[in-house]
């Protein structure tokens, strides 16, 4: 069955999220004070870890570590930028 699922996205330099193979990440937003990630998934496919990087505004990054931009979330004074590592 194809559906949209929500995943917790901890604020950490590197985050791995298990989701069905081939899931299509839609966005990342704050909900109930926590960053969440939404993706279109096919629930019958096997689970696969996906690799994300989270960078705070003003923190150093390298292009090598960035990956595909997913979105930005704001939490009071803190602003986080989420990328999926694709290589």
PDB file of C-alpha atoms in Angstrom, residues 48-79:
ATOM      1  CA  UNK A  48      16.260   0.414   4.299  1.00  0.00           C
ATOM      2  CA  UNK A  49      18.223   2.966   6.365  1.00  0.00           C
ATOM      3  CA  UNK A  50      18.373   6.469   4.886  1.00  0.00           C
ATOM      4  CA  UNK A  51      21.234   8.799   5.849  1.00  0.00           C
ATOM      5  CA  UNK A  52      20.587  12.452   6.734  1.00  0.00           C
ATOM      6  CA  UNK A  53      22.821  15.320   7.892  1.00  0.00           C
ATOM      7  CA  UNK A  54      21.549  18.201  10.021  1.00  0.00           C
ATOM      8  CA  UNK A  55      23.414  21.520  10.039  1.00  0.00           C
ATOM      9  CA  UNK A  56      22.718  24.484  12.277  1.00  0.00           C
ATOM     10  CA  UNK A  57      22.848  27.958  10.741  1.00  0.00           C
ATOM     11  CA  UNK A  58      26.398  29.286  11.005  1.00  0.00           C
ATOM     12  CA  UNK A  59      27.963  25.853  11.559  1.00  0.00           C
ATOM     13  CA  UNK A  60      30.702  24.766   9.131  1.00  0.00           C
ATOM     14  CA  UNK A  61      29.814  22.297   6.387  1.00  0.00           C
ATOM     15  CA  UNK A  62      31.524  20.907   3.317  1.00  0.00           C
ATOM     16  CA  UNK A  63      29.870  20.294  -0.038  1.00  0.00           C
ATOM     17  CA  UNK A  64      30.950  16.661   0.230  1.00  0.00           C
ATOM     18  CA  UNK A  65      28.786  16.224   3.339  1.00  0.00           C
ATOM     19  CA  UNK A  66      25.730  18.150   2.195  1.00  0.00           C
ATOM     20  CA  UNK A  67      23.832  15.816  -0.158  1.00  0.00           C
ATOM     21  CA  UNK A  68      20.295  16.591  -1.356  1.00  0.00           C
ATOM     22  CA  UNK A  69      18.544  19.466   0.431  1.00  0.00           C
ATOM     23  CA  UNK A  70      15.331  18.347   2.179  1.00  0.00           C
ATOM     24  CA  UNK A  71      14.283  21.435   4.123  1.00  0.00           C
ATOM     25  CA  UNK A  72      14.808  23.848   6.995  1.00  0.00           C
ATOM     26  CA  UNK A  73      13.139  23.765  10.419  1.00  0.00           C
ATOM     27  CA  UNK A  74      13.014  26.512  13.014  1.00  0.00           C
ATOM     28  CA  UNK A  75      12.890  25.933  16.757  1.00  0.00           C
ATOM     29  CA  UNK A  76      12.857  29.267  18.559  1.00  0.00           C
ATOM     30  CA  UNK A  77      16.298  30.787  18.051  1.00  0.00           C
ATOM     31  CA  UNK A  78      17.655  27.596  16.449  1.00  0.00           C
ATOM     32  CA  UNK A  79      17.461  26.947  12.707  1.00  0.00           C
TER      33      UNK A  79
END
